mmCIF file of C-alpha atoms in Angstrom:
data_model
loop_
_atom_site.group_PDB
_atom_site.id
_atom_site.type_symbol
_atom_site.label_atom_id
_atom_site.label_comp_id
_atom_site.label_asym_id
_atom_site.label_seq_id
_atom_site.Cartn_x
_atom_site.Cartn_y
_atom_site.Cartn_z
ATOM 1 C CA MET A 1 23.036 18.120 -8.901
ATOM 2 C CA ASN A 2 19.732 16.674 -7.611
ATOM 3 C CA ARG A 3 21.529 14.013 -5.598
ATOM 4 C CA ARG A 4 23.670 16.664 -3.908
ATOM 5 C CA TRP A 5 20.592 18.696 -3.082
ATOM 6 C CA ILE A 6 18.782 15.698 -1.549
ATOM 7 C CA ILE A 7 21.832 14.702 0.487
ATOM 8 C CA GLY A 8 22.285 18.295 1.654
ATOM 9 C CA ALA A 9 18.609 18.552 2.578
ATOM 10 C CA LEU A 10 18.737 15.308 4.537
ATOM 11 C CA ALA A 11 21.866 16.440 6.353
ATOM 12 C CA ALA A 12 20.285 19.773 7.211
ATOM 13 C CA LEU A 13 17.121 18.096 8.472
ATOM 14 C CA ALA A 14 19.128 15.611 10.512
ATOM 15 C CA ALA A 15 20.878 18.503 12.227
ATOM 16 C CA LEU A 16 17.598 19.999 13.444
ATOM 17 C CA PRO A 17 17.266 19.331 17.171
ATOM 18 C CA THR A 18 13.496 19.780 17.347
ATOM 19 C CA VAL A 19 10.843 17.086 17.351
ATOM 20 C CA ALA A 20 9.261 18.738 14.319
ATOM 21 C CA GLY A 21 12.556 18.398 12.478
ATOM 22 C CA ALA A 22 12.709 14.715 13.380
ATOM 23 C CA GLN A 23 9.184 14.180 12.098
ATOM 24 C CA THR A 24 10.036 16.016 8.874
ATOM 25 C CA LEU A 25 13.106 13.835 8.404
ATOM 26 C CA ASP A 26 11.054 10.669 8.945
ATOM 27 C CA SER A 27 8.467 11.853 6.429
ATOM 28 C CA LEU A 28 11.149 12.695 3.877
ATOM 29 C CA LYS A 29 12.854 9.324 4.364
ATOM 30 C CA SER A 30 9.513 7.579 3.920
ATOM 31 C CA LEU A 31 8.821 9.437 0.670
ATOM 32 C CA LEU A 32 12.286 8.756 -0.706
ATOM 33 C CA SER A 33 12.299 5.055 0.208
ATOM 34 C CA SER A 34 8.774 4.271 -0.981
ATOM 35 C CA SER A 35 8.953 3.178 -4.582
ATOM 36 C CA ASP A 36 5.304 2.157 -4.673
ATOM 37 C CA PRO A 37 2.833 5.017 -4.983
ATOM 38 C CA VAL A 38 -0.046 2.835 -3.760
ATOM 39 C CA VAL A 39 1.661 1.933 -0.466
ATOM 40 C CA GLY A 40 2.785 5.531 -0.075
ATOM 41 C CA ALA A 41 -0.779 6.779 -0.561
ATOM 42 C CA VAL A 42 -2.166 4.336 2.007
ATOM 43 C CA LYS A 43 0.465 5.194 4.603
ATOM 44 C CA SER A 44 0.025 8.918 4.046
ATOM 45 C CA ALA A 45 -3.788 8.934 4.044
ATOM 46 C CA LEU A 46 -4.380 6.493 6.894
ATOM 47 C CA GLY A 47 -1.268 6.730 9.057
ATOM 48 C CA VAL A 48 -0.731 2.971 9.111
ATOM 49 C CA THR A 49 2.605 1.205 9.536
ATOM 50 C CA ASP A 50 4.665 -0.245 6.692
ATOM 51 C CA ASN A 51 3.561 -3.763 7.641
ATOM 52 C CA GLN A 52 -0.103 -2.752 7.801
ATOM 53 C CA ALA A 53 0.067 -0.983 4.434
ATOM 54 C CA GLU A 54 1.938 -3.819 2.731
ATOM 55 C CA GLY A 55 -0.085 -6.606 4.374
ATOM 56 C CA GLY A 56 -3.364 -4.848 3.651
ATOM 57 C CA LEU A 57 -2.427 -4.280 0.026
ATOM 58 C CA GLY A 58 -1.331 -7.916 -0.195
ATOM 59 C CA SER A 59 -4.690 -8.986 1.229
ATOM 60 C CA ILE A 60 -6.525 -6.931 -1.390
ATOM 61 C CA LEU A 61 -4.357 -8.451 -4.106
ATOM 62 C CA THR A 62 -5.013 -11.943 -2.723
ATOM 63 C CA LEU A 63 -8.771 -11.468 -2.965
ATOM 64 C CA ALA A 64 -8.432 -10.016 -6.459
ATOM 65 C CA GLN A 65 -6.247 -12.940 -7.513
ATOM 66 C CA GLU A 66 -8.845 -15.394 -6.177
ATOM 67 C CA LYS A 67 -11.727 -13.764 -8.047
ATOM 68 C CA LEU A 68 -10.217 -12.594 -11.345
ATOM 69 C CA ALA A 69 -8.976 -14.397 -14.417
ATOM 70 C CA LYS A 70 -5.173 -14.427 -14.611
ATOM 71 C CA GLY A 71 -5.052 -11.875 -17.441
ATOM 72 C CA ASP A 72 -7.261 -9.453 -15.534
ATOM 73 C CA PHE A 73 -5.270 -9.852 -12.326
ATOM 74 C CA ASP A 74 -2.062 -9.271 -14.285
ATOM 75 C CA LYS A 75 -3.398 -5.864 -15.407
ATOM 76 C CA ILE A 76 -3.718 -4.867 -11.750
ATOM 77 C CA ALA A 77 -0.371 -6.366 -10.756
ATOM 78 C CA GLN A 78 1.361 -4.383 -13.512
ATOM 79 C CA VAL A 79 0.428 -1.038 -11.938
ATOM 80 C CA ILE A 80 1.591 -2.036 -8.439
ATOM 81 C CA PRO A 81 5.380 -2.406 -8.330
ATOM 82 C CA GLY A 82 6.375 -5.528 -6.398
ATOM 83 C CA SER A 83 2.855 -6.923 -6.182
ATOM 84 C CA GLN A 84 4.197 -10.428 -5.458
ATOM 85 C CA LYS A 85 6.085 -8.969 -2.485
ATOM 86 C CA TYR A 86 2.773 -7.720 -1.062
ATOM 87 C CA LEU A 87 1.034 -11.049 -1.656
ATOM 88 C CA ASP A 88 3.865 -12.749 0.238
ATOM 89 C CA ALA A 89 3.804 -10.110 3.008
ATOM 90 C CA ALA A 90 0.102 -10.695 3.651
ATOM 91 C CA LYS A 91 0.805 -14.379 4.263
ATOM 92 C CA LYS A 92 3.992 -13.804 6.241
ATOM 93 C CA LEU A 93 2.305 -11.252 8.507
ATOM 94 C CA GLY A 94 -0.610 -13.623 9.178
ATOM 95 C CA ALA A 95 -3.258 -11.517 7.442
ATOM 96 C CA VAL A 96 -3.970 -14.205 4.847
ATOM 97 C CA THR A 97 -4.197 -17.682 6.338
ATOM 98 C CA GLY A 98 -6.398 -19.215 3.631
ATOM 99 C CA PRO A 99 -8.775 -18.088 0.889
ATOM 100 C CA LEU A 100 -10.375 -14.698 1.596
ATOM 101 C CA THR A 101 -13.352 -15.250 -0.781
ATOM 102 C CA ASN A 102 -15.174 -11.963 -0.035
ATOM 103 C CA SER A 103 -15.090 -8.565 1.682
ATOM 104 C CA ALA A 104 -15.716 -10.151 5.096
ATOM 105 C CA GLY A 105 -12.538 -12.195 4.648
ATOM 106 C CA LEU A 106 -10.709 -9.026 3.646
ATOM 107 C CA ASN A 107 -11.938 -7.243 6.773
ATOM 108 C CA SER A 108 -10.695 -10.162 8.878
ATOM 109 C CA ALA A 109 -7.287 -9.823 7.233
ATOM 110 C CA TYR A 110 -7.212 -6.122 8.142
ATOM 111 C CA SER A 111 -8.060 -7.016 11.722
ATOM 112 C CA ARG A 112 -5.249 -9.594 11.910
ATOM 113 C CA LEU A 113 -2.865 -6.820 10.849
ATOM 114 C CA GLY A 114 -4.020 -4.672 13.763
ATOM 115 C CA ILE A 115 -5.639 -2.061 11.538
ATOM 116 C CA PRO A 116 -8.272 -0.261 13.630
ATOM 117 C CA ALA A 117 -11.863 -0.483 12.338
ATOM 118 C CA GLU A 118 -12.056 3.238 11.522
ATOM 119 C CA LYS A 119 -8.976 2.917 9.301
ATOM 120 C CA ALA A 120 -10.008 -0.453 7.858
ATOM 121 C CA THR A 121 -13.206 1.047 6.419
ATOM 122 C CA LYS A 122 -11.075 3.575 4.520
ATOM 123 C CA PHE A 123 -8.333 1.138 3.470
ATOM 124 C CA THR A 124 -9.973 -0.373 0.383
ATOM 125 C CA PRO A 125 -11.266 2.961 -1.019
ATOM 126 C CA THR A 126 -7.824 4.503 -0.482
ATOM 127 C CA VAL A 127 -6.161 1.667 -2.395
ATOM 128 C CA LEU A 128 -8.750 1.905 -5.170
ATOM 129 C CA ASP A 129 -8.175 5.642 -5.543
ATOM 130 C CA ALA A 130 -4.388 5.170 -5.640
ATOM 131 C CA VAL A 131 -4.651 2.347 -8.197
ATOM 132 C CA GLY A 132 -6.925 4.564 -10.297
ATOM 133 C CA LYS A 133 -4.389 7.388 -10.255
ATOM 134 C CA VAL A 134 -1.572 5.049 -11.273
ATOM 135 C CA GLY A 135 -3.352 2.684 -13.657
ATOM 136 C CA GLY A 136 -6.437 4.558 -14.779
ATOM 137 C CA ASP A 137 -10.164 4.003 -14.313
ATOM 138 C CA SER A 138 -10.278 0.685 -16.156
ATOM 139 C CA VAL A 139 -7.784 -0.934 -13.758
ATOM 140 C CA ARG A 140 -9.465 0.697 -10.763
ATOM 141 C CA ASN A 141 -12.867 -0.622 -11.845
ATOM 142 C CA LEU A 142 -11.439 -4.075 -12.464
ATOM 143 C CA LEU A 143 -10.045 -4.196 -8.925
ATOM 144 C CA ALA A 144 -13.217 -2.715 -7.410
ATOM 145 C CA GLY A 145 -15.314 -5.393 -9.098
ATOM 146 C CA ALA A 146 -13.166 -8.141 -7.613
ATOM 147 C CA LEU A 147 -13.486 -6.718 -4.106
ATOM 148 C CA LYS A 148 -17.311 -6.722 -4.000
#
């Protein structure tokens, strides 16, 4: 029943000739295809591209992985579906070219992804909020501590 409704809704939206209908369809497709709530939150809040969201998240995870013990990093990775995919994306997209070591390195990674400065300043807090909603305050605080 739900599948029929979604397919019918997509078909109805696709039939809309207006620009607003096209934007609605794109938004709906994005919501349906995004299996990671953290990436979805970043894209929605900041209006960044898929590559920017995934590469930025991968950069954050890279810094966390550098600074945390394996067990602590694993707690963070467990609440972000496909975390290894994001680590790999950050390298593939050229955001991470070596150790990040600190927040300045993270900001450089954002810049290499083409994330404008006004969005980059909001990127880390947006990810922290999303991780907190998915994994709770303890995981959020663990990640925040690694990003200082």
